[in-house]
XYZ file of C-alpha atoms in Angstrom:
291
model
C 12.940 -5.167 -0.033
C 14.655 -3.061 -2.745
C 15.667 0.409 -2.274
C 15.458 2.789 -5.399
C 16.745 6.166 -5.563
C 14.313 8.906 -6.753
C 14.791 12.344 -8.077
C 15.897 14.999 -5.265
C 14.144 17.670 -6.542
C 10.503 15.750 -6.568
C 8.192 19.134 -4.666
C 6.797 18.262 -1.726
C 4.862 20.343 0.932
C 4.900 21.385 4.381
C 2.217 20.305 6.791
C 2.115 22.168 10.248
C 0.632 20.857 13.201
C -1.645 24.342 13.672
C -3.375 23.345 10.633
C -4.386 19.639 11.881
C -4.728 20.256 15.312
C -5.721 23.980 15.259
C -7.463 23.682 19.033
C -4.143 22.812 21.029
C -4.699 19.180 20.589
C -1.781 17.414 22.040
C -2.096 14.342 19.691
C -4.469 13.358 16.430
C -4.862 9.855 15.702
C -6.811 9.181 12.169
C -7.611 5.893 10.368
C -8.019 6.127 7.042
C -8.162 4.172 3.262
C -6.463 5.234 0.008
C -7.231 4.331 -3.691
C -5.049 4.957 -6.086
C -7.093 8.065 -7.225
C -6.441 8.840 -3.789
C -2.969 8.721 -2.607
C -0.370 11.163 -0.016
C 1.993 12.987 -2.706
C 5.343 13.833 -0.604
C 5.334 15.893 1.660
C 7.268 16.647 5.547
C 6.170 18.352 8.642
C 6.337 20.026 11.963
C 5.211 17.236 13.927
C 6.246 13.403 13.890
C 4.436 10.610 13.043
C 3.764 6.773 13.936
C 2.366 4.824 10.834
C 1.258 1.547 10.309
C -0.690 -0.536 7.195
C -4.200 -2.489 8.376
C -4.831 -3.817 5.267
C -3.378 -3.286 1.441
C 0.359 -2.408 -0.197
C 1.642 0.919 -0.940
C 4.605 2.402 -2.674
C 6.407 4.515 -0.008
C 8.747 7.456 -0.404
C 10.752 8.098 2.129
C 13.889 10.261 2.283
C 14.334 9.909 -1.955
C 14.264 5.867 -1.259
C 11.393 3.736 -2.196
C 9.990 0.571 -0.241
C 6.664 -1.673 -0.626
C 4.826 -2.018 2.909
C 2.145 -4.096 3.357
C -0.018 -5.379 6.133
C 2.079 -4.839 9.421
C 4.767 -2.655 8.551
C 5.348 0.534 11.225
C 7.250 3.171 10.487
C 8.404 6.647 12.467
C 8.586 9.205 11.050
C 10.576 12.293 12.244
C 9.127 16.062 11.097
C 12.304 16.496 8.738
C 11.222 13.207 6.637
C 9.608 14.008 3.508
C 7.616 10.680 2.339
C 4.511 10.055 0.351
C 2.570 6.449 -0.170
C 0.797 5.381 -3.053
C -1.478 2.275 -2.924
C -0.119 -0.196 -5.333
C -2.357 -1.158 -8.287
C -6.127 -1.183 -7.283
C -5.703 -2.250 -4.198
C -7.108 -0.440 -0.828
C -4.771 0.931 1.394
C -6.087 0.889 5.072
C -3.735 3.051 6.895
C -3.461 4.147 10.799
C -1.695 7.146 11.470
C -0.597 8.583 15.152
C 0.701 12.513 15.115
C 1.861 14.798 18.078
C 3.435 17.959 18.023
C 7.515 18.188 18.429
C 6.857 19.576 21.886
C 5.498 16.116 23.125
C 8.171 14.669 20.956
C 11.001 16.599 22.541
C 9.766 15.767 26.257
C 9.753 11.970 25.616
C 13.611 12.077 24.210
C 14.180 13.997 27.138
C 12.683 11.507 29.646
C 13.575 8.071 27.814
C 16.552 9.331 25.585
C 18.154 5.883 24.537
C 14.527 4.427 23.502
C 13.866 7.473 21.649
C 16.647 7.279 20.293
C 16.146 3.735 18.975
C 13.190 4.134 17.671
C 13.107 7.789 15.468
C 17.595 7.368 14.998
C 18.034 11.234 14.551
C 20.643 11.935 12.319
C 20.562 8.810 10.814
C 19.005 8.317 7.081
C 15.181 6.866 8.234
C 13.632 5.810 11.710
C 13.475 2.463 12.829
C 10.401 0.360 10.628
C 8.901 -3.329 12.434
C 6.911 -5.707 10.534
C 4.140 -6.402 13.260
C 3.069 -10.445 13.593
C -1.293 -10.913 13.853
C -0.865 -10.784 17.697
C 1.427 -7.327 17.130
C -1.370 -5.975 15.085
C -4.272 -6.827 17.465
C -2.170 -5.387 20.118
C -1.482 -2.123 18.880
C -4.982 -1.409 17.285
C -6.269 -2.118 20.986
C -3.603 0.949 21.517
C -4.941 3.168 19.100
C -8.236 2.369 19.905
C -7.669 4.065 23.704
C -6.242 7.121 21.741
C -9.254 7.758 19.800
C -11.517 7.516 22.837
C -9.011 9.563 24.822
C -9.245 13.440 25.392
C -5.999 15.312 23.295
C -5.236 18.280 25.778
C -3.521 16.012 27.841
C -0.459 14.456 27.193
C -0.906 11.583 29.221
C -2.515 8.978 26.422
C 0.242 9.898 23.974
C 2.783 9.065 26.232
C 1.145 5.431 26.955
C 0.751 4.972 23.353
C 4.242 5.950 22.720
C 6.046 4.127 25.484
C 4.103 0.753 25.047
C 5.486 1.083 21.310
C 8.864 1.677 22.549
C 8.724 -1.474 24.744
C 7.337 -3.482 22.211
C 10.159 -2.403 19.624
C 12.583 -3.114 22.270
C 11.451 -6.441 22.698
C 11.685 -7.137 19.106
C 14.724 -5.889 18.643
C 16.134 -7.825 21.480
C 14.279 -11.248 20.127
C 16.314 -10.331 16.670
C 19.752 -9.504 17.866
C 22.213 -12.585 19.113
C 23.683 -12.152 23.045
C 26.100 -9.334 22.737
C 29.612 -10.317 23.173
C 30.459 -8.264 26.880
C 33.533 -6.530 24.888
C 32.150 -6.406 21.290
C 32.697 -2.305 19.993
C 29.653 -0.370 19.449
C 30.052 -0.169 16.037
C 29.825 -3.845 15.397
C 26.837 -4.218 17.717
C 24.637 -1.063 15.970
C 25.690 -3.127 12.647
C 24.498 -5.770 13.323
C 20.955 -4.128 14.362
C 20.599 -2.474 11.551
C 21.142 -4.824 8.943
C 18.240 -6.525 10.270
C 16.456 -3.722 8.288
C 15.236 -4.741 4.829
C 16.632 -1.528 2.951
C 20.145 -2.662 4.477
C 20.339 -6.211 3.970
C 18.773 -6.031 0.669
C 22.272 -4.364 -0.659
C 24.529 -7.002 0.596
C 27.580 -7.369 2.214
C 28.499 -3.890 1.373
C 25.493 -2.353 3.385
C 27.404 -4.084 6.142
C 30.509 -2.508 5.661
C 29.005 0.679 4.430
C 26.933 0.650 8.548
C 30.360 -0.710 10.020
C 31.901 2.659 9.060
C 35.310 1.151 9.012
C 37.659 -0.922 6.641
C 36.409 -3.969 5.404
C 39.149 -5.902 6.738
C 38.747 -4.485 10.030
C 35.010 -5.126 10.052
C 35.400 -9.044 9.013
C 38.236 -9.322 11.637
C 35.873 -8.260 14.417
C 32.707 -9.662 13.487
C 34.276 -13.231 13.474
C 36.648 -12.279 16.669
C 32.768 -11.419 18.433
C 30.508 -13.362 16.562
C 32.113 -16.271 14.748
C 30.541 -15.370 11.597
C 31.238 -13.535 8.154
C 29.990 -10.517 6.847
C 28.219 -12.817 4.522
C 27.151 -15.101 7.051
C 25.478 -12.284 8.676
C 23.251 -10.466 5.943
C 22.388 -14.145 5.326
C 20.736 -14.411 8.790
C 19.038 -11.412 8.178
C 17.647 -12.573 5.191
C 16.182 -15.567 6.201
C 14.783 -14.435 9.640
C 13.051 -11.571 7.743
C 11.719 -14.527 4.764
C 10.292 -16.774 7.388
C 8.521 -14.138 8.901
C 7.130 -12.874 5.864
C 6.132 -16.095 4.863
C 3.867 -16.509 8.028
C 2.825 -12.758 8.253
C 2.334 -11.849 4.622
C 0.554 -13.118 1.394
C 3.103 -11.764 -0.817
C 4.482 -14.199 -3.528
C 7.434 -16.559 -2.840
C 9.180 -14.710 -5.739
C 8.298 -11.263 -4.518
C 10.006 -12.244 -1.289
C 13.131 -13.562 -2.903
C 13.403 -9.928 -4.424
C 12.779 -8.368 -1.504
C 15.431 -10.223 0.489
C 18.398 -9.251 -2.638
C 18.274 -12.497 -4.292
C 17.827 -12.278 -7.925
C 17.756 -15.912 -8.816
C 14.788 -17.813 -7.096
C 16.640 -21.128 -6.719
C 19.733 -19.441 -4.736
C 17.397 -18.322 -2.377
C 15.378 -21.767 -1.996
C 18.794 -23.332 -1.548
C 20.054 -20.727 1.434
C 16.226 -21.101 2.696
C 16.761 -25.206 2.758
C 19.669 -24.438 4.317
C 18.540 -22.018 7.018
C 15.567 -23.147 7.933
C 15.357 -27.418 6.839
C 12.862 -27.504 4.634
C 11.343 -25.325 1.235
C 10.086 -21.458 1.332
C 6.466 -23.620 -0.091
C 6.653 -25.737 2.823
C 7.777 -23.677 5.622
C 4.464 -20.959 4.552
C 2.163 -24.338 4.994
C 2.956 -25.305 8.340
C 4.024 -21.821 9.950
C 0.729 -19.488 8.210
C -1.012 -17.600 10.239
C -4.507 -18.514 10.150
């Protein structure tokens, strides 16, 4: 998935949580579908948000960076983001949207501060984003569904919804990551999360260094001292755990996923595919498809 840089002085606007939720609602779940006649321009808030696509791809903004999501990507999003989506050609964007108030917000980072933090990363550039599997998506419609059904004054179905969301990003996270090395740095180990994001390892090596926040010499010495592996090695890994999955989860063109991975000549990327995985990008989305 390619990054792009937009203009920093694109207007957005401010939307407050009085304004959506003008009866002391506690959280205001909404499903919804966007044409392109139809789209959300940029804008922030003063509440946070949990997003995820049912059905369609969109163009979205997010923090002056640009990224296609399609069926399966979640995203948080924190009140400071400003982001927009627009559905992408004339497709039908089916989109699912969970908002609270920065009140709840701030009582669930106080309570369960390190999976907060893992999923929303304040300070950082974005949130966290997971590309949910069929099961994933059943799951956390089933979720939503309790929301809708649920009375709002009460913050008790928020923080269900929430929580099961932090577990299940927890559990994906921990299914992505290798066994951490018992004296590997910090540093190296929040690396290596995040180039498992598409935005990152899209880039290259030098996303790697560029999340290391050291030298590069300094950053290869330590990944192969805890890992065994090169910088290289390990945007590599990224890339192909995050092709096979698309080519189970996603209907999105063999070539499309090439470009989203970085690769800018199709036959590099069958070759590290081969190489990854045994056998071709073609023939890996024919016996691994979800049905």
């Amino acid at each position: 998935m390619e990054a792009h840089s937009l203009l920093s002085g694109d207007m957005h606007v401010l939307k407050c949580w009085t304004d959506i939720a003008p009866n002391g609602e506690l959280f205001r779940p909404v499903r919804d579908l966007y044409r392109r006649r139809r789209a959300l321009a940029l804008h922030c808030h003063d509440y946070v948000e949990i997003s995820w696509i049912d059905i369609g791809r969109a163009r979205h903004v997010l923090n002056g960076m640009e990224f296609t999501v399609e069926p399966g990507s979640l995203f948080f999003i924190r009140a400071p983001d400003v982001h927009g989506l627009w559905p992408l050609g004339v497709e039908t964007l089916g989109l699912t949207n969970i908002a609270f108030p920065s009140s709840v917000y701030e009582e669930l980072r106080r309570r369960y501060p390190t999976e907060m933090a893992a999923a929303f990363r304040d300070g950082e550039p974005f949130g966290a984003a997971l590309m949910l599997d069929a099961a994933g998506r059943r799951t956390i419609n089933t979720w939503a569904d309790e929301l809708f059904l649920a009375p709002r004054h009460g913050s008790l179905p928020i923080d269900r919804f929430v929580l099961n969301l932090l577990t299940l990003l927890h559990k994906q996270q921990a299914n992505a990551a290798a066994p951490a090395p018992p004296n590997a740095p910090d540093w190296l180990l929040r690396a290596r999360r995040d180039i498992q994001q598409p935005r990152h390892f899209a880039q290259g090596v030098r996303a790697f260094f560029r999340l290391a926040g050291c030298s590069r010499e300094h950053a290869s010495r330590e990944l192969r001292r805890h890992f065994g592996i090169t910088p290289s090695q390990c945007v590599m890994e990224a890339r192909m755990q995050f092709a096979a999955r698309r080519l189970e989860m996603s209907t999105r063109s063999i070539l499309d996923i090439s470009l989203d991975c970085g690769f800018r000549d199709l036959a590099h990327f069958y070759k590290a595919f081969r190489a990854a995985h045994g056998t071709t990008p073609r023939e890996f989305r024919m016996s691994h498809r979800i049905q």
